[in-house]
Coordinates of C-alpha atoms and ligand atoms in Angstrom, one line a residue:
M19 CA -30.2 -12.2 19.4
P20 CA -26.2 -13.1 19.3
F21 CA -24.8 -11.5 15.9
D22 CA -23.9 -14.6 13.8
Q23 CA -28.1 -15.1 14.6
Y24 CA -28.7 -11.8 12.8
P25 CA -30.8 -12.2 9.4
T26 CA -28.3 -11.3 6.4
Y27 CA -29.1 -9.3 3.3
L28 CA -27.2 -10.6 0.3
G29 CA -27.8 -7.7 -2.5
T30 CA -26.0 -5.2 -3.4
D31 CA -28.3 -2.7 -3.6
L32 CA -27.7 -1.4 0.2
G33 CA -27.4 2.6 0.4
M34 CA -28.6 5.2 -1.7
N35 CA -29.7 4.4 -5.0
W36 CA -30.2 7.4 -7.3
S37 CA -32.1 7.5 -10.6
V38 CA -33.6 10.6 -12.5
D39 CA -37.0 10.1 -11.3
K40 CA -36.6 8.1 -7.8
T41 CA -33.6 7.3 -5.4
I42 CA -34.1 4.6 -2.8
F43 CA -32.7 4.3 0.3
K44 CA -32.1 0.8 2.0
L45 CA -30.1 0.3 5.4
W46 CA -29.6 -2.9 6.7
S47 CA -29.9 -2.8 10.9
P48 CA -31.7 -5.8 12.0
A49 CA -32.3 -4.7 15.8
A50 CA -33.2 -1.5 14.9
Q51 CA -36.7 -0.7 16.3
A52 CA -37.0 2.6 13.8
V53 CA -35.0 4.1 11.2
K54 CA -35.4 8.0 10.1
L55 CA -33.9 9.5 6.6
R56 CA -33.7 13.0 7.1
L57 CA -32.7 15.2 3.8
Y58 CA -30.7 18.8 3.7
S59 CA -29.9 21.2 1.0
N60 CA -26.3 21.5 2.4
G61 CA -23.6 19.0 3.5
S62 CA -22.9 20.5 6.7
T63 CA -25.7 23.0 7.7
G64 CA -29.0 24.1 7.9
K65 CA -32.3 22.0 9.4
A66 CA -33.6 18.8 7.7
I67 CA -36.2 19.9 4.8
Q68 CA -37.7 16.4 5.0
T69 CA -37.6 13.6 7.5
I70 CA -38.9 10.2 6.4
D71 CA -39.4 7.1 8.4
L72 CA -37.8 4.2 6.4
Q73 CA -39.8 0.9 6.5
K74 CA -38.9 -2.5 7.5
K75 CA -38.6 -5.1 4.8
D76 CA -37.3 -8.7 5.2
N77 CA -33.6 -9.9 6.2
G78 CA -33.1 -6.7 8.1
V79 CA -33.5 -4.2 5.9
W80 CA -35.3 -0.9 5.9
E81 CA -36.5 1.1 3.0
A82 CA -37.9 3.9 1.6
T83 CA -38.3 5.1 -2.0
L84 CA -38.2 8.8 -2.5
S85 CA -40.0 10.2 -6.1
G86 CA -38.5 12.6 -8.5
N87 CA -34.7 13.9 -8.7
Q88 CA -33.3 13.8 -5.6
K89 CA -30.0 15.2 -6.8
G90 CA -27.8 17.0 -4.8
K91 CA -29.8 16.4 -1.4
Y92 CA -27.7 15.8 1.4
Y93 CA -29.2 13.1 3.8
T94 CA -28.4 11.4 7.1
V95 CA -30.1 8.5 8.8
Q96 CA -30.5 7.8 12.4
V97 CA -31.9 4.4 13.9
Q98 CA -33.9 3.5 17.1
Q99 CA -32.5 0.4 18.9
G100 CA -33.0 -0.5 22.7
G101 CA -35.4 2.8 23.2
K102 CA -32.9 5.1 22.3
W103 CA -32.3 7.1 19.5
L104 CA -28.6 6.6 18.1
A105 CA -26.8 9.7 16.2
E106 CA -27.4 11.3 12.9
T107 CA -24.5 9.9 10.1
P108 CA -24.4 8.7 6.6
D109 CA -25.2 5.4 6.3
A110 CA -22.1 2.7 5.9
Y111 CA -22.5 2.2 2.0
A112 CA -22.3 6.0 2.0
K113 CA -20.4 7.2 -2.0
A114 CA -20.7 10.5 -1.7
V115 CA -20.3 12.9 2.0
G116 CA -20.2 16.7 2.3
L117 CA -18.0 18.4 4.3
N118 CA -15.8 16.4 7.3
G119 CA -18.3 13.5 6.5
K120 CA -21.2 14.7 8.5
R121 CA -23.5 13.7 5.8
G122 CA -24.4 11.5 2.8
M123 CA -24.8 13.3 -0.6
I124 CA -27.6 12.1 -3.1
L125 CA -25.6 12.1 -6.5
D126 CA -25.4 10.9 -10.5
L127 CA -22.2 9.4 -10.3
T128 CA -21.5 9.4 -13.8
E129 CA -21.2 13.3 -13.8
T130 CA -18.1 12.6 -11.4
N131 CA -16.2 11.3 -14.4
P132 CA -13.8 13.0 -16.0
T133 CA -13.7 13.7 -19.8
G134 CA -12.6 10.3 -21.5
W135 CA -13.3 8.3 -18.3
A136 CA -15.5 5.6 -20.4
T137 CA -12.0 4.8 -22.6
D138 CA -9.7 4.8 -19.4
K139 CA -7.2 1.7 -19.6
R140 CA -5.2 -0.3 -16.7
P141 CA -1.4 -0.1 -18.2
I142 CA -0.4 -3.3 -19.5
Q143 CA 1.0 -5.8 -17.0
K144 CA 2.5 -8.9 -18.1
Q145 CA 3.2 -10.7 -14.5
F146 CA 2.7 -9.6 -10.9
T147 CA 6.2 -10.0 -10.7
D148 CA 6.8 -7.5 -13.4
I149 CA 5.4 -4.8 -10.8
I150 CA 7.5 -2.3 -9.0
L151 CA 5.7 -0.2 -6.5
Y152 CA 6.1 3.3 -5.2
E153 CA 4.5 4.0 -1.4
L154 CA 3.3 8.2 -1.6
H155 CA 1.4 10.0 0.5
I156 CA -0.8 12.4 -1.7
R157 CA 0.2 15.7 0.6
D158 CA 3.7 14.4 0.9
L159 CA 4.4 15.1 -3.2
S160 CA 3.1 18.4 -3.6
I161 CA 3.1 20.4 -0.2
N162 CA 6.4 22.1 -0.6
P163 CA 6.7 25.1 -2.8
N164 CA 10.3 23.5 -4.0
S165 CA 7.8 20.8 -6.1
G166 CA 6.5 23.8 -7.9
I167 CA 3.4 22.2 -8.0
K168 CA 0.3 24.1 -8.2
N169 CA -2.2 22.3 -7.1
A170 CA -0.4 21.8 -3.4
G171 CA -1.4 18.7 -0.9
K172 CA -4.4 17.5 -4.0
F173 CA -5.4 14.7 -5.7
L174 CA -5.0 17.1 -8.5
G175 CA -1.1 17.2 -7.7
L176 CA -0.7 13.9 -8.9
T177 CA -2.0 15.8 -12.5
E178 CA 1.0 18.1 -13.3
T179 CA 3.6 17.8 -15.8
G180 CA 6.5 20.1 -16.5
T181 CA 6.5 21.2 -12.7
K182 CA 10.4 21.5 -11.5
N183 CA 12.3 22.0 -7.7
T184 CA 14.2 25.2 -7.7
K185 CA 17.2 23.7 -9.5
G186 CA 15.3 23.0 -12.6
L187 CA 14.9 19.5 -12.0
S188 CA 11.7 17.5 -12.6
T189 CA 9.3 17.0 -9.5
G190 CA 5.8 15.2 -9.1
L191 CA 4.5 13.4 -12.0
D192 CA 6.9 13.6 -14.4
H193 CA 10.2 12.4 -11.6
I194 CA 7.7 9.0 -10.5
K195 CA 7.1 8.8 -14.5
A196 CA 11.1 9.2 -15.1
L197 CA 11.8 6.8 -12.0
G198 CA 10.3 4.0 -13.9
V199 CA 7.9 2.6 -11.3
T200 CA 5.1 0.8 -12.2
H201 CA 2.6 1.4 -9.4
V202 CA 2.0 4.5 -6.9
H203 CA 0.4 3.0 -3.9
L204 CA -1.3 5.7 -2.4
L205 CA -1.4 5.8 1.6
P206 CA -5.0 6.2 2.5
A207 CA -7.3 7.9 0.2
F208 CA -10.3 6.9 1.8
D209 CA -12.7 9.6 3.8
Y210 CA -10.8 9.5 7.3
R211 CA -11.8 11.1 10.3
H212 CA -12.1 15.1 10.9
T213 CA -10.1 14.5 14.6
S214 CA -7.1 14.0 12.2
V215 CA -7.6 16.8 9.4
D216 CA -10.6 19.1 9.9
E217 CA -11.7 19.9 6.1
S218 CA -13.4 23.0 7.4
K219 CA -10.0 24.0 8.2
L220 CA -7.8 23.4 5.5
D221 CA -6.1 27.2 5.7
Q222 CA -4.5 26.2 8.3
P223 CA -1.5 23.6 8.1
Q224 CA -3.1 20.1 9.4
Y225 CA -1.2 16.6 8.5
N226 CA -1.9 13.0 9.2
W227 CA -1.3 9.5 7.5
G228 CA -5.6 8.7 7.3
Y229 CA -5.6 5.3 9.4
D230 CA -8.4 6.1 10.9
P231 CA -11.3 5.4 8.5
E232 CA -14.6 7.4 8.5
H233 CA -16.3 6.5 5.3
Y234 CA -15.0 3.5 3.6
N235 CA -16.3 4.3 0.1
V236 CA -15.5 7.8 -0.5
P237 CA -12.4 9.7 -1.1
E238 CA -11.2 11.7 1.5
G239 CA -12.0 15.4 1.3
S240 CA -9.0 17.6 2.2
Y241 CA -6.9 16.2 -0.5
S242 CA -9.9 18.2 -3.1
T243 CA -10.7 21.5 -4.1
N244 CA -13.9 21.9 -2.3
P245 CA -14.6 18.9 0.5
S246 CA -18.0 20.5 1.0
D247 CA -19.3 19.5 -2.6
G248 CA -19.6 15.9 -2.1
A249 CA -18.9 15.3 -6.1
V250 CA -15.7 17.0 -6.6
R251 CA -13.5 14.8 -4.2
I252 CA -14.9 12.4 -6.5
H253 CA -14.2 13.9 -10.1
E254 CA -10.9 15.0 -9.0
F255 CA -9.7 11.5 -7.6
K256 CA -10.7 10.1 -10.6
Q257 CA -9.0 12.4 -12.3
A258 CA -5.7 11.6 -10.8
I259 CA -6.0 8.1 -12.0
K260 CA -6.6 8.9 -15.3
T261 CA -3.7 10.8 -15.4
L262 CA -1.5 8.2 -13.5
H263 CA -2.7 5.6 -16.6
E264 CA -2.1 8.1 -18.8
N265 CA 1.2 8.1 -18.1
G266 CA 2.0 4.4 -17.7
I267 CA 1.5 3.9 -13.9
R268 CA -1.5 2.0 -12.3
V269 CA -2.7 3.0 -8.7
V270 CA -3.1 0.8 -5.6
M271 CA -5.0 2.0 -2.4
D272 CA -4.6 1.4 1.1
V273 CA -7.4 0.1 2.4
V274 CA -7.8 0.3 6.0
Y275 CA -11.1 -2.4 6.5
N276 CA -9.3 -4.3 10.0
H277 CA -11.1 -0.9 12.6
T278 CA -12.6 2.0 12.6
G279 CA -11.3 5.6 13.5
A280 CA -14.0 5.7 15.7
T281 CA -15.5 3.1 17.9
E282 CA -19.1 3.9 20.1
G283 CA -19.4 6.7 17.6
S284 CA -18.5 4.8 14.2
V285 CA -20.7 4.9 11.3
F286 CA -20.9 0.9 11.6
N287 CA -21.9 1.2 15.8
Q288 CA -24.3 4.1 15.0
T289 CA -26.4 1.6 12.6
V290 CA -25.6 -1.8 13.3
P291 CA -24.6 -1.5 16.9
G292 CA -21.3 -3.8 18.2
Y293 CA -22.2 -6.0 15.1
Y294 CA -19.1 -5.4 12.6
Y295 CA -16.7 -5.5 15.6
R296 CA -15.2 -8.3 17.4
Q297 CA -16.1 -8.6 21.4
N298 CA -13.3 -10.2 24.0
A299 CA -15.1 -12.4 26.2
D300 CA -16.0 -9.9 28.4
G301 CA -17.9 -8.0 25.6
S302 CA -15.6 -5.4 25.5
Y303 CA -14.0 -4.2 22.3
S304 CA -11.2 -6.1 21.2
N305 CA -7.9 -4.3 19.4
A306 CA -6.1 -6.0 16.9
S307 CA -5.4 -2.8 15.6
G308 CA -3.9 -1.1 18.7
C309 CA -6.4 1.8 17.4
G310 CA -9.4 0.8 20.2
N311 CA -11.4 -1.7 18.3
E312 CA -10.9 -4.5 15.6
T313 CA -13.5 -5.1 12.4
A314 CA -15.2 -9.0 12.6
S315 CA -14.0 -9.9 8.9
E316 CA -15.5 -13.5 9.4
R317 CA -19.3 -12.0 9.9
T318 CA -21.5 -12.5 7.0
M319 CA -22.5 -9.1 6.4
V320 CA -18.9 -7.3 7.3
R321 CA -17.4 -9.7 4.8
K322 CA -19.8 -8.8 2.3
Y323 CA -18.9 -4.9 3.4
I324 CA -15.1 -5.7 2.9
I325 CA -15.3 -7.4 -0.7
E326 CA -18.4 -4.9 -2.2
S327 CA -16.5 -1.8 -1.4
M328 CA -13.2 -3.6 -2.7
K329 CA -15.1 -4.1 -6.1
Y330 CA -16.4 -0.7 -5.6
W331 CA -13.2 1.0 -6.1
A332 CA -11.5 -1.3 -8.9
Q333 CA -14.9 -0.7 -10.7
E334 CA -15.9 2.9 -9.9
Y335 CA -12.7 4.5 -9.8
H336 CA -10.5 1.8 -12.0
I337 CA -8.1 1.0 -8.7
D338 CA -5.5 -1.5 -9.5
G339 CA -4.3 -2.9 -6.7
F340 CA -4.7 -3.0 -2.8
R341 CA -2.5 -2.6 0.0
V342 CA -4.3 -4.4 3.2
D343 CA -3.3 -2.8 6.5
L344 CA -3.0 -5.2 9.1
M345 CA -4.8 -7.6 7.0
G346 CA -3.5 -10.7 9.8
I347 CA -6.7 -9.0 11.4
H348 CA -9.0 -10.2 8.2
D349 CA -9.7 -14.0 8.0
I350 CA -8.3 -16.2 4.9
E351 CA -11.4 -16.9 4.3
T352 CA -12.6 -12.9 3.5
M353 CA -9.0 -12.5 1.8
N354 CA -9.9 -15.7 -0.5
Q355 CA -12.9 -14.4 -1.4
A356 CA -11.7 -10.8 -2.5
S357 CA -9.4 -11.7 -4.5
A358 CA -11.9 -13.8 -6.1
A359 CA -14.0 -11.0 -6.6
L360 CA -11.5 -8.5 -7.5
H361 CA -9.7 -10.9 -10.3
A362 CA -13.2 -11.6 -11.5
I363 CA -13.1 -7.7 -12.7
D364 CA -9.9 -8.0 -13.5
P365 CA -7.3 -10.9 -13.2
T366 CA -4.3 -8.3 -13.1
I367 CA -5.2 -6.7 -10.1
Y368 CA -2.8 -6.8 -7.0
I369 CA -3.4 -7.2 -3.6
Y370 CA -0.9 -7.5 -1.2
G371 CA -0.9 -6.9 3.0
E372 CA 0.8 -6.5 6.3
G373 CA 0.8 -10.1 7.5
W374 CA 0.6 -9.0 11.3
T375 CA -1.5 -7.3 13.5
A376 CA -0.7 -5.0 16.1
G377 CA -2.7 -7.0 19.0
S378 CA -3.9 -9.9 20.1
S379 CA -7.5 -11.2 18.3
P380 CA -9.7 -13.2 19.6
L381 CA -10.3 -14.8 16.1
P382 CA -7.7 -18.2 16.3
D383 CA -4.3 -17.4 14.7
S384 CA -4.9 -20.6 11.9
L385 CA -7.7 -18.9 10.4
R386 CA -6.5 -15.2 9.9
A387 CA -4.0 -13.7 6.7
T388 CA -1.3 -13.6 8.3
K389 CA 2.3 -14.3 6.9
A390 CA 2.7 -17.4 8.3
N391 CA -0.7 -18.6 6.3
T392 CA 0.0 -16.9 3.0
F393 CA 0.6 -20.3 1.5
K394 CA -3.0 -20.3 2.6
L395 CA -4.1 -17.5 0.3
N396 CA -4.9 -16.8 -3.1
Q397 CA -3.5 -14.5 -5.2
V398 CA -2.5 -12.6 -2.4
A399 CA 0.6 -11.2 -0.9
A400 CA 2.1 -10.2 2.2
F401 CA 5.1 -8.0 3.2
S402 CA 8.4 -9.4 4.3
D403 CA 9.7 -8.1 7.1
D404 CA 11.9 -11.1 7.4
L405 CA 14.3 -9.1 4.7
R406 CA 13.3 -6.1 5.9
D407 CA 15.1 -6.3 9.0
A408 CA 17.8 -8.7 8.1
L409 CA 19.1 -5.8 5.8
K410 CA 18.7 -2.8 8.7
G411 CA 18.2 -4.6 11.7
S412 CA 15.3 -4.8 13.4
V413 CA 12.6 -1.8 13.5
F414 CA 12.0 -1.9 17.5
N415 CA 15.6 -2.1 18.0
H416 CA 16.8 1.4 16.4
T417 CA 20.8 1.2 17.3
E418 CA 20.9 -2.2 15.6
K419 CA 23.1 -2.9 12.5
G420 CA 21.7 -5.1 9.6
F421 CA 23.5 -7.1 6.5
I422 CA 24.3 -3.9 4.9
N423 CA 26.1 -2.4 7.5
G424 CA 28.3 -5.6 8.8
R425 CA 26.5 -7.6 11.2
T426 CA 26.5 -10.8 10.5
G427 CA 24.3 -13.9 11.2
L428 CA 21.7 -12.7 8.4
E429 CA 22.9 -14.1 5.4
E430 CA 20.2 -16.6 5.5
S431 CA 17.8 -14.1 5.7
I432 CA 19.4 -12.0 3.0
K433 CA 19.0 -15.3 1.0
F434 CA 15.6 -16.0 1.7
G435 CA 14.7 -12.6 0.5
I436 CA 16.9 -13.3 -2.8
T437 CA 14.5 -16.3 -3.3
A438 CA 11.1 -14.4 -2.2
S439 CA 10.2 -16.5 0.9
V440 CA 9.2 -19.3 -1.7
Q441 CA 11.1 -22.7 -0.6
H442 CA 14.7 -23.1 -2.1
P443 CA 16.9 -25.9 -1.2
Q444 CA 19.8 -23.7 -0.5
V445 CA 18.5 -21.7 2.1
D446 CA 19.0 -22.7 6.1
Y447 CA 15.2 -21.7 7.1
S448 CA 16.9 -22.8 11.2
K449 CA 19.1 -19.7 10.3
V450 CA 16.7 -17.3 9.0
N451 CA 15.7 -14.4 11.7
Y452 CA 11.8 -14.7 11.7
S453 CA 10.5 -17.5 9.5
K454 CA 11.5 -20.9 10.3
A455 CA 9.8 -22.0 6.9
P456 CA 9.0 -20.6 3.4
W457 CA 5.6 -18.8 3.5
A458 CA 5.2 -18.0 0.1
K459 CA 3.7 -20.6 -2.8
E460 CA 4.7 -18.3 -5.9
P461 CA 7.0 -15.2 -5.6
Y462 CA 4.5 -12.8 -6.6
Q463 CA 3.3 -13.2 -2.6
T464 CA 6.4 -11.4 -1.1
I465 CA 6.8 -8.1 -1.1
T466 CA 10.3 -6.8 -0.9
Y467 CA 11.3 -3.7 0.4
A468 CA 13.6 -1.8 3.2
E469 CA 12.0 1.5 4.3
C470 CA 7.8 2.3 4.3
H471 CA 5.9 4.7 5.8
D472 CA 6.0 3.5 9.0
N473 CA 9.1 3.4 11.5
H474 CA 12.2 5.4 10.2
T475 CA 13.2 6.0 6.8
L476 CA 16.2 4.1 5.8
W477 CA 18.7 7.1 5.8
D478 CA 17.2 8.3 9.5
R479 CA 17.7 4.7 10.5
L480 CA 21.2 4.9 9.1
T481 CA 22.2 7.7 11.1
L482 CA 20.8 6.2 14.1
S483 CA 22.7 2.8 13.6
C484 CA 26.0 4.2 12.7
P485 CA 26.8 7.4 13.8
D486 CA 30.4 7.6 13.4
A487 CA 29.9 6.7 9.5
S488 CA 31.0 9.3 7.3
E489 CA 27.7 10.7 4.5
E490 CA 29.7 8.5 1.9
D491 CA 29.7 5.2 4.0
R492 CA 25.9 5.5 4.6
I493 CA 24.9 6.2 0.7
K494 CA 26.9 2.8 0.4
M495 CA 24.8 1.2 2.7
Q496 CA 21.3 2.9 1.4
K497 CA 22.4 1.9 -2.2
L498 CA 23.6 -2.1 -1.2
A499 CA 20.1 -2.2 0.6
M500 CA 17.9 -0.9 -2.6
T501 CA 19.9 -3.1 -4.9
I502 CA 19.3 -6.0 -2.7
V503 CA 15.5 -5.1 -3.0
L504 CA 15.7 -4.2 -6.6
T505 CA 17.3 -7.6 -7.7
S506 CA 15.9 -9.7 -6.0
Q507 CA 12.9 -12.3 -6.8
G508 CA 9.5 -11.2 -5.7
V509 CA 7.8 -7.5 -6.1
P510 CA 10.2 -4.8 -4.6
F511 CA 8.7 -1.7 -3.1
L512 CA 10.3 1.5 -2.4
H513 CA 8.8 4.0 -0.6
A514 CA 8.5 7.7 -2.3
G515 CA 11.6 9.7 -1.8
M516 CA 14.4 6.6 -0.9
E517 CA 15.7 7.4 -4.4
M518 CA 16.6 10.8 -2.8
L519 CA 17.8 9.4 0.6
R520 CA 14.4 10.8 2.4
T521 CA 14.8 12.2 6.0
K522 CA 12.3 12.9 8.3
N523 CA 14.9 14.6 10.6
G524 CA 14.8 11.5 12.9
V525 CA 11.1 11.3 13.8
E526 CA 9.7 7.6 13.5
N527 CA 5.9 7.4 12.8
S528 CA 5.4 10.9 11.9
F529 CA 1.7 10.3 11.6
N530 CA 0.4 13.3 12.5
S531 CA 4.0 15.2 12.4
P532 CA 4.3 18.7 10.4
D533 CA 4.7 19.0 6.9
E534 CA 7.9 19.8 7.8
I535 CA 8.8 16.3 8.7
N536 CA 7.0 14.6 6.0
R537 CA 6.7 16.7 3.3
F538 CA 9.3 15.8 0.1
D539 CA 12.5 18.1 0.1
W540 CA 12.7 18.1 -4.1
D541 CA 15.9 20.0 -3.7
R542 CA 17.5 16.6 -2.3
K543 CA 17.0 15.5 -6.2
T544 CA 19.7 17.9 -6.9
K545 CA 21.7 17.4 -4.2
Y546 CA 21.6 13.6 -4.3
L547 CA 21.2 13.6 -8.1
A548 CA 23.9 10.7 -8.6
F549 CA 22.3 8.8 -6.3
N550 CA 18.4 9.3 -7.5
D551 CA 19.8 8.3 -11.1
Y552 CA 21.4 5.2 -9.8
V553 CA 17.8 4.1 -8.7
R554 CA 16.5 4.9 -12.0
Q555 CA 18.8 2.7 -13.4
L556 CA 18.5 0.0 -10.9
I557 CA 14.7 0.1 -11.9
Q558 CA 15.5 0.1 -15.8
L559 CA 17.8 -3.0 -15.0
R560 CA 14.8 -4.7 -13.3
K561 CA 12.7 -4.3 -16.4
N562 CA 15.3 -5.0 -18.5
H563 CA 15.8 -8.6 -17.4
P564 CA 13.6 -11.1 -16.7
A565 CA 15.8 -12.8 -14.9
F566 CA 15.6 -10.7 -11.3
R567 CA 11.7 -11.1 -11.7
M568 CA 10.9 -14.7 -12.7
P569 CA 7.3 -15.4 -12.2
T570 CA 7.5 -19.1 -10.7
A571 CA 8.8 -21.0 -7.9
D572 CA 10.2 -23.6 -9.9
M573 CA 11.8 -20.6 -12.0
I574 CA 13.5 -19.6 -9.2
R575 CA 14.8 -23.1 -7.4
R576 CA 15.9 -23.9 -10.8
N577 CA 18.1 -20.9 -11.5
I578 CA 19.2 -19.6 -8.8
K579 CA 22.2 -21.0 -7.1
F580 CA 24.1 -19.6 -4.3
L581 CA 27.8 -20.2 -4.4
E582 CA 30.3 -20.8 -1.6
T583 CA 32.0 -17.9 -0.3
K584 CA 34.7 -18.5 3.3
D585 CA 33.7 -14.9 4.5
P586 CA 30.5 -13.9 6.4
N587 CA 28.3 -11.4 5.0
L588 CA 28.8 -12.2 1.7
I589 CA 26.5 -13.4 -0.4
V590 CA 27.4 -14.8 -4.4
Y591 CA 24.8 -16.5 -6.2
Q592 CA 24.4 -16.6 -10.0
I593 CA 21.4 -17.3 -11.9
G594 CA 21.1 -18.9 -15.3
L595 CA 21.3 -19.8 -18.1
R596 CA 18.8 -17.0 -20.2
A597 CA 16.1 -17.6 -16.8
N598 CA 13.2 -16.5 -17.7
N599 CA 14.4 -15.9 -21.2
D600 CA 16.7 -13.2 -20.0
N601 CA 19.1 -12.6 -23.4
W602 CA 21.8 -12.3 -20.4
T603 CA 23.4 -16.1 -20.6
R604 CA 24.6 -16.2 -16.7
I605 CA 24.2 -13.2 -14.1
V606 CA 26.8 -13.5 -11.2
V607 CA 25.2 -11.3 -8.4
I608 CA 27.1 -10.5 -4.8
Y609 CA 26.0 -8.4 -2.0
N610 CA 29.2 -7.8 0.2
G611 CA 28.1 -6.2 3.4
N612 CA 31.9 -6.1 5.2
T613 CA 33.2 -2.9 5.9
E614 CA 36.3 -3.9 3.6
E615 CA 36.7 -5.6 0.1
K616 CA 35.9 -9.1 -0.3
F617 CA 37.6 -11.5 -3.4
V618 CA 34.9 -14.2 -5.1
T619 CA 36.0 -16.6 -7.5
L620 CA 33.7 -17.1 -10.1
P621 CA 31.8 -19.8 -11.6
K622 CA 34.0 -21.1 -14.7
G623 CA 32.6 -20.1 -18.0
G624 CA 33.4 -17.9 -20.3
T625 CA 34.4 -14.3 -19.7
Y626 CA 32.6 -11.6 -17.3
N627 CA 31.7 -8.5 -18.0
I628 CA 30.7 -6.2 -14.8
V629 CA 27.5 -4.3 -15.5
L630 CA 27.0 -3.1 -12.2
D631 CA 29.8 -1.8 -9.8
G632 CA 28.4 -0.5 -6.8
T633 CA 28.6 3.3 -8.2
Q634 CA 27.5 2.4 -11.6
I635 CA 25.3 0.6 -14.2
V636 CA 26.0 -0.3 -17.8
E637 CA 24.1 -3.1 -18.6
T638 CA 26.6 -3.3 -22.2
G639 CA 29.5 -3.2 -19.7
I640 CA 31.5 -1.4 -17.1
K641 CA 34.8 -3.2 -18.1
T642 CA 35.8 -7.3 -19.1
L643 CA 37.4 -9.1 -16.2
I644 CA 40.7 -11.3 -17.3
S645 CA 41.1 -13.1 -14.2
P646 CA 38.5 -15.3 -12.7
K647 CA 38.9 -13.2 -9.5
V648 CA 37.1 -10.1 -8.5
G649 CA 37.6 -7.4 -5.7
V650 CA 33.8 -6.3 -4.3
P651 CA 34.5 -3.1 -2.4
G652 CA 33.1 -3.1 1.1
M653 CA 29.5 -2.1 1.5
S654 CA 28.3 -2.8 -1.9
A655 CA 26.9 -5.4 -4.6
M656 CA 28.3 -6.1 -7.9
I657 CA 26.7 -7.9 -10.9
L658 CA 28.9 -9.3 -13.6
V659 CA 27.1 -11.0 -17.2
E660 CA 29.1 -14.2 -18.7
Ligands
CA12 CA1 -12.0 13.3 6.0

């Protein structure tokens, strides 16, 4: 039977449904001939203590009811199809698993709640454009001994306060809180494959980013203090989320529904062979993920699965946002339905994704949630590679320079970034590097960034593209890039550690590099404390001044005016007057990407105070200008206030 003729089941009770007097299992597998459920007393070893044949019901559902309290037992399902028994796996809807995700676990989820969970609240957020994202790998934060964090590499490492580096400066949660970001965006925290990190060998150093999903509705075991007990990782992840919330920080999960880590052996393929994936005309798996397969979000039960999973994290774990990996693989309709479902739970949940794929897909471009189609997405944002690469050069050409180190011709791309990819009359779209038209309806739909976990850190990139530049000059370049990111409209995104000039020693995609490459070096905070303090002040400047985070495209068009300059690589614009109810009347922002000083004549008006001069930020004014002409040093920004 073709996949689109499979009967569908619209109930929300697929998987394990525990209650004190019975547990009901429901598995959707329309082409199965038989399904067995096995119970175990342990999550990874020992023989089955009971084997049950599931009964076929309507709509492709198989079901069994086990009487009595089954709490604490582990289980697998096994499907017979085409006369062949497939592998034993947990079901795709599993909410808890044992060691390395081999078996599902029956549990009472309320028992995994930390104390006070019922009153846990999402920190206040008025507008999406108030968000400042901080992208963090759980292990990187705390695995270095110089973090001073006891629960090294664990969810609980995010909950420790009072931790210090070897020179006594704050690390971990205290550091993030002092920096002032509003959201911590966690690299994959769902359960990923044992082939990347073996949960039975946590005494040995292992590392992975985690972009190889195994169980979508379960936290990763290696981040827990005991991956063998399926309840522990759930409790500890909730504890981390609750602690971040108590400290005023929201939590975003990186979700990877676009592919599964395994292909033939995946839970999806062992329960409903082929259905969850797109195929090429010859029947082979298509591979827009570059990882061997891509899921088929346009199919009813795949779409339903993705939406229910996101809702589950938002409701059960109080997750505040989702970063959708390779969102361009998913269809627009799925993303819009997910957005509607999540915003019905809480309208402040923030959803954004990578508006591209890592290969070609059989799904037509017009249906896919790519960056160019962002205007068809409802309350979903996309990453701006336009601004990212305009700042530093293409990520695919490691020695190419960008605006911050003197390459000309990128001015319109930077302006495109400043105006958050919304339509603005003064941007010449024919000269924007990648997008020849605005793609965001509203500014919150654009994620503004210079660096993320992929590719080189900006600091390493500057070493590659400017081998002859002094460290002092490279610091100026990074400062300029971060100033542009944090003063542009849209939603700024920082890769954790940028504030201390993070290096991975030149390693580009460090997804399985050792801790020594990936971990934070907290002593860099001491070494580059002035830089860290500048970034903290930049974040404060953005938070204090709504002019830098206008909520609507109309407001941006009305209030941002670019001024003529005679020099290339020099961008001057004013924001005014009292844009977005700012207490500053007129703000003039200057970005000088040239190596030498440039002079700018300010708009006629009153007197101007310099509040940001490339080395420091003083909101009450560093100095007052007497002449309307101001010199802006090379590779630096300046902000003046009338
Ligand atoms: Ca795992």
